[in-house]
Coordinates of C-alpha atoms in Angstrom, one line a residue:
M586 CA 55.6 3.2 101.0
A587 CA 57.0 2.3 98.2
S588 CA 56.0 3.5 95.1
T589 CA 53.6 2.2 92.4
Q590 CA 54.6 4.2 89.3
P591 CA 56.7 1.3 88.3
Q592 CA 54.2 -1.9 88.3
S593 CA 52.3 0.5 86.7
G594 CA 54.9 0.6 83.9
R595 CA 55.0 -3.3 83.6
K596 CA 51.6 -3.2 82.9
R597 CA 51.9 -0.9 79.8
R598 CA 54.5 -3.0 78.5
S599 CA 53.0 -6.3 79.3
G600 CA 49.7 -4.4 77.4
S601 CA 52.1 -3.5 74.5
T602 CA 53.7 -6.9 74.5
R603 CA 49.9 -8.9 73.9
R604 CA 49.4 -6.3 71.5
R605 CA 52.2 -6.5 69.4
S606 CA 52.2 -10.7 69.9
R607 CA 48.7 -10.5 67.8
P608 CA 48.9 -12.4 65.2
L609 CA 48.1 -11.2 62.1
I610 CA 44.7 -12.8 60.3
G611 CA 43.6 -12.7 56.7
I612 CA 40.1 -12.3 55.9
T613 CA 38.9 -12.8 52.3
T614 CA 35.6 -11.4 51.6
S615 CA 33.8 -9.7 49.0
D616 CA 33.7 -5.6 48.4
H617 CA 29.8 -5.5 49.0
K618 CA 29.9 -7.5 52.0
S619 CA 28.2 -6.1 54.8
F620 CA 29.1 -4.2 57.9
L621 CA 27.5 -6.7 60.4
A622 CA 29.1 -9.7 58.7
W623 CA 32.2 -8.0 58.6
W624 CA 31.8 -7.4 62.6
C625 CA 30.6 -11.4 63.4
D626 CA 34.3 -11.6 61.0
W627 CA 36.7 -9.7 63.2
I628 CA 35.0 -9.9 66.7
S629 CA 35.7 -13.4 66.1
V630 CA 39.7 -13.2 65.3
W631 CA 39.6 -10.8 68.2
R632 CA 38.5 -12.9 70.4
A633 CA 40.3 -15.0 69.6
G634 CA 43.6 -13.8 70.1
G635 CA 44.0 -12.8 66.4
R636 CA 44.2 -8.9 64.6
P637 CA 42.0 -9.5 62.3
L638 CA 42.7 -8.0 58.5
R639 CA 40.7 -7.2 56.0
I640 CA 41.1 -9.0 52.1
S641 CA 39.1 -8.0 49.2
P642 CA 39.2 -7.8 45.7
A643 CA 39.8 -3.6 46.0
R644 CA 41.5 -4.6 49.4
P645 CA 44.5 -6.7 48.1
L646 CA 47.4 -8.3 50.2
R647 CA 49.7 -5.6 50.4
R648 CA 52.1 -7.9 53.8
P649 CA 52.3 -10.9 55.1
V650 CA 50.0 -12.4 56.8
D651 CA 50.3 -15.9 60.1
G652 CA 46.7 -16.9 59.1
L653 CA 44.7 -16.6 56.7
I654 CA 40.1 -17.6 56.5
I655 CA 39.2 -18.0 53.5
G656 CA 35.5 -16.8 54.1
G657 CA 32.0 -16.9 52.5
G658 CA 29.8 -15.1 49.8
D659 CA 28.9 -15.3 46.2
D660 CA 28.9 -18.7 44.1
I661 CA 32.0 -19.5 42.4
G662 CA 32.3 -19.3 38.6
A663 CA 31.5 -22.5 37.4
Q664 CA 34.2 -22.4 34.5
R665 CA 36.8 -23.0 37.7
Y666 CA 36.0 -26.8 38.5
G667 CA 33.6 -27.5 34.8
G668 CA 30.8 -27.1 35.9
E669 CA 27.2 -25.7 34.2
M670 CA 27.2 -22.1 33.9
Q671 CA 24.1 -20.9 35.9
L672 CA 22.1 -17.4 35.0
D673 CA 20.7 -17.0 38.1
V674 CA 23.9 -16.6 40.8
R675 CA 25.6 -14.2 41.8
I676 CA 29.4 -14.4 40.6
D677 CA 32.9 -12.7 41.8
P678 CA 35.2 -13.7 38.8
A679 CA 37.9 -11.0 40.9
R680 CA 37.6 -12.4 44.6
D681 CA 37.9 -15.6 42.7
E682 CA 40.8 -15.1 41.7
L683 CA 42.1 -13.5 44.7
E684 CA 41.7 -16.7 46.9
L685 CA 42.9 -19.2 44.3
E686 CA 46.5 -16.7 44.1
L687 CA 45.8 -16.2 47.9
L688 CA 45.4 -20.0 48.2
A689 CA 48.6 -20.2 45.2
R690 CA 50.8 -18.7 47.5
Y691 CA 50.3 -19.7 50.9
L692 CA 49.8 -23.5 50.7
P693 CA 53.4 -24.1 50.1
E694 CA 54.5 -21.8 53.2
R695 CA 51.8 -24.3 55.8
I696 CA 50.2 -21.0 56.9
P697 CA 47.3 -22.6 59.4
I698 CA 43.9 -21.7 56.7
L699 CA 40.6 -21.8 57.4
G700 CA 37.9 -21.7 54.7
I701 CA 34.1 -21.2 55.4
C702 CA 31.5 -21.9 53.0
R703 CA 32.3 -20.9 49.6
G704 CA 35.7 -20.5 51.4
A705 CA 35.9 -24.0 52.2
Q706 CA 34.2 -24.9 48.2
I707 CA 36.9 -22.4 46.6
I708 CA 40.1 -24.8 49.2
N709 CA 38.4 -28.1 46.8
I710 CA 38.7 -26.3 43.6
H711 CA 42.6 -25.4 43.7
C712 CA 43.4 -28.7 45.2
G713 CA 41.5 -30.5 41.9
G714 CA 38.1 -31.4 43.5
S715 CA 34.9 -30.4 42.1
L716 CA 31.2 -29.0 43.7
I717 CA 27.6 -29.9 43.4
E718 CA 26.6 -26.9 41.8
D719 CA 22.8 -26.5 43.4
I720 CA 21.9 -29.0 46.6
Q721 CA 18.1 -28.8 45.1
T722 CA 18.3 -29.2 41.3
T723 CA 20.6 -31.9 41.9
Y724 CA 19.2 -33.6 44.6
R725 CA 16.0 -32.8 44.7
H726 CA 14.5 -35.4 47.3
I727 CA 16.7 -33.2 49.9
R728 CA 15.2 -29.9 51.9
N729 CA 18.0 -27.6 51.9
R730 CA 16.8 -24.8 54.5
R731 CA 19.2 -21.6 54.7
M732 CA 19.4 -20.8 58.8
V733 CA 21.5 -18.6 60.3
L734 CA 20.7 -20.2 63.8
P735 CA 22.6 -23.5 64.4
R736 CA 19.2 -26.7 63.7
K737 CA 21.6 -28.6 60.8
R738 CA 23.1 -31.5 63.6
I739 CA 26.5 -33.2 61.4
E740 CA 28.7 -36.3 62.1
I741 CA 32.2 -35.3 62.3
E742 CA 34.8 -38.2 61.8
P743 CA 36.4 -39.4 65.0
F744 CA 40.0 -38.6 65.6
S745 CA 39.8 -35.6 62.5
Q746 CA 41.3 -32.6 63.7
L747 CA 38.6 -31.0 63.5
A748 CA 37.1 -33.8 65.8
D749 CA 40.0 -32.6 68.2
I750 CA 38.7 -29.0 67.9
L751 CA 35.7 -29.1 68.6
N752 CA 35.7 -31.8 70.8
R753 CA 33.0 -34.1 70.3
R754 CA 31.4 -36.3 67.3
Y755 CA 28.4 -34.2 66.9
C756 CA 27.2 -31.1 66.4
H757 CA 24.4 -28.8 65.5
V758 CA 25.5 -26.7 62.6
N759 CA 24.6 -22.7 60.3
S760 CA 23.8 -23.4 57.2
L761 CA 23.8 -20.5 54.3
H762 CA 24.5 -22.4 51.5
H763 CA 23.1 -23.9 48.0
Q764 CA 26.6 -25.4 47.2
A765 CA 28.6 -28.4 48.5
V766 CA 31.4 -30.3 48.2
D767 CA 31.6 -33.3 45.4
R768 CA 34.5 -35.0 45.3
P769 CA 37.5 -34.2 47.5
G770 CA 40.6 -32.5 46.0
D771 CA 44.0 -34.3 45.9
G772 CA 45.2 -34.3 49.9
L773 CA 41.7 -33.6 51.0
K774 CA 39.2 -35.8 53.1
V775 CA 35.5 -35.5 54.2
V776 CA 35.4 -35.4 58.1
A777 CA 31.7 -34.6 58.6
H778 CA 28.4 -34.5 57.0
D779 CA 25.1 -33.9 57.5
R780 CA 21.9 -36.4 57.9
D781 CA 21.5 -36.2 53.6
D782 CA 25.7 -37.8 53.7
L783 CA 26.4 -34.0 52.0
V784 CA 29.8 -33.2 52.8
Q785 CA 30.3 -31.1 55.7
A786 CA 34.1 -30.2 56.4
I787 CA 37.0 -31.3 55.1
E788 CA 40.8 -30.7 55.7
S789 CA 44.1 -31.8 54.6
D790 CA 46.1 -35.0 55.4
R791 CA 49.2 -33.4 54.6
H792 CA 48.7 -29.8 55.7
P793 CA 48.9 -28.9 59.7
F794 CA 46.1 -26.6 59.2
L795 CA 44.2 -26.9 56.8
I796 CA 40.5 -27.1 57.1
G797 CA 36.8 -26.6 55.3
V798 CA 33.6 -26.1 56.6
Q799 CA 30.0 -25.8 55.1
W800 CA 29.1 -23.7 57.9
H801 CA 29.4 -20.4 59.3
P802 CA 31.5 -20.7 63.1
E803 CA 31.7 -16.5 63.2
F804 CA 28.3 -16.1 63.1
L805 CA 27.9 -18.4 66.1
L806 CA 29.6 -16.1 68.7
F807 CA 28.1 -17.6 72.0
S808 CA 28.7 -21.3 70.7
R809 CA 32.3 -22.0 72.8
S810 CA 32.9 -25.2 70.8
Q811 CA 32.5 -23.2 67.1
Q812 CA 34.5 -20.4 68.7
R813 CA 36.9 -23.0 69.2
L814 CA 38.1 -23.5 65.9
I815 CA 38.6 -20.0 65.2
R816 CA 40.8 -19.7 68.5
A817 CA 42.5 -23.1 66.5
L818 CA 43.3 -21.1 63.9
V819 CA 44.5 -17.9 65.7
D820 CA 46.9 -20.2 68.1
A821 CA 48.8 -22.3 65.1
A822 CA 49.2 -19.3 63.3
L823 CA 50.8 -18.1 67.3
E824 CA 52.5 -20.8 67.5
R825 CA 54.2 -21.2 63.6
K826 CA 57.4 -20.2 63.2
P827 CA 59.0 -18.6 59.9
A828 CA 62.7 -20.8 59.7
A829 CA 59.6 -23.8 59.5
V830 CA 58.2 -22.6 55.8
E831 CA 58.7 -26.0 53.7
N832 CA 58.2 -26.0 49.7
G833 CA 55.4 -28.0 48.3
S834 CA 51.9 -27.2 48.1
P835 CA 49.6 -30.3 50.4
C836 CA 48.0 -30.0 46.8
R837 CA 50.1 -31.8 44.3
N838 CA 47.3 -31.2 42.0
A839 CA 46.4 -27.9 43.3
G840 CA 44.6 -26.0 40.6
S841 CA 44.4 -28.4 37.7
R842 CA 41.2 -26.0 37.1
G843 CA 41.6 -23.8 40.1
K844 CA 45.3 -22.7 40.3
A845 CA 45.7 -19.3 39.8
S846 CA 49.2 -17.5 38.7
A847 CA 52.4 -17.4 40.5
R848 CA 52.8 -14.1 39.0
H849 CA 51.9 -12.9 42.7
D850 CA 53.8 -15.1 44.8
R851 CA 56.2 -12.7 46.2
Q852 CA 54.9 -9.2 46.8
P853 CA 58.1 -6.1 47.4
A854 CA 57.6 -5.2 51.2
P855 CA 55.6 -1.4 51.0
G856 CA 57.8 1.3 52.0
R857 CA 57.0 3.5 55.2
R858 CA 54.4 5.4 54.2
A859 CA 52.6 2.6 52.7
Q860 CA 52.9 0.3 56.5
Q861 CA 51.1 3.9 57.3
K862 CA 48.6 3.3 55.1
Q863 CA 48.0 -0.1 55.5
A864 CA 47.6 0.3 59.4
D865 CA 45.1 3.2 58.9
E866 CA 42.6 1.3 56.9
D867 CA 43.4 -1.6 59.7
T868 CA 42.2 1.2 62.2
H869 CA 39.2 1.6 60.2
D870 CA 38.4 -2.2 59.9
R871 CA 37.9 -2.2 63.0

């Protein structure tokens, strides 16, 4: 009778290979983000085949990532896009700086990037665009309801990258924002809008995967179409070859108002002790 031990060994090696092949996906968050919200981020990326890594002002990025999700959160400081300062909103200047630095670093390397809610807005600001500071103040006739469940109907532009990923022209999404993209930044185009004609998604016509959506697909774990968006990012990160890196940002006017300092463009590789510490932190995040 043939031994089954070699087969068992092959299975273990195969599993190990699969773990090693998961691309590292950085996810930016606030330091005060709730465990439940982070769990939704983590499980969405893990289910899609990626390895999630939390990035926040208190947990800055210490090693290269294969893909990047700029997550939702507090309002962006009005000074970043020439808006009027509002005293009744919560902002996170340290996170603004962190995410603008990440975009300045990784957009020229053309790694896949997905912006979610606030993330879509800061991508737009980095590329020189502007925001609607408060939807109901600017458009009093619009009832901007906040909803976690997918109740808002949006229309997606045909032949866009987003339409190709979601495989549909119309869908229902959630809505947790009071700001929105106003004027698209350089190299960006509007690819989805709602019934009030507010921008719901943007994408780049110069970058292989630079998409921003105003809703939260990570909260819609039960929606196959929304999870395809996360999977598309992970697949793009997996397929991307380091040798294919091109110089130059797809946003020619990147950061006319929001461009971060380039002093963090490259960080020295961490030593073994730092790598082990980061690995321990990754395990704790799970």
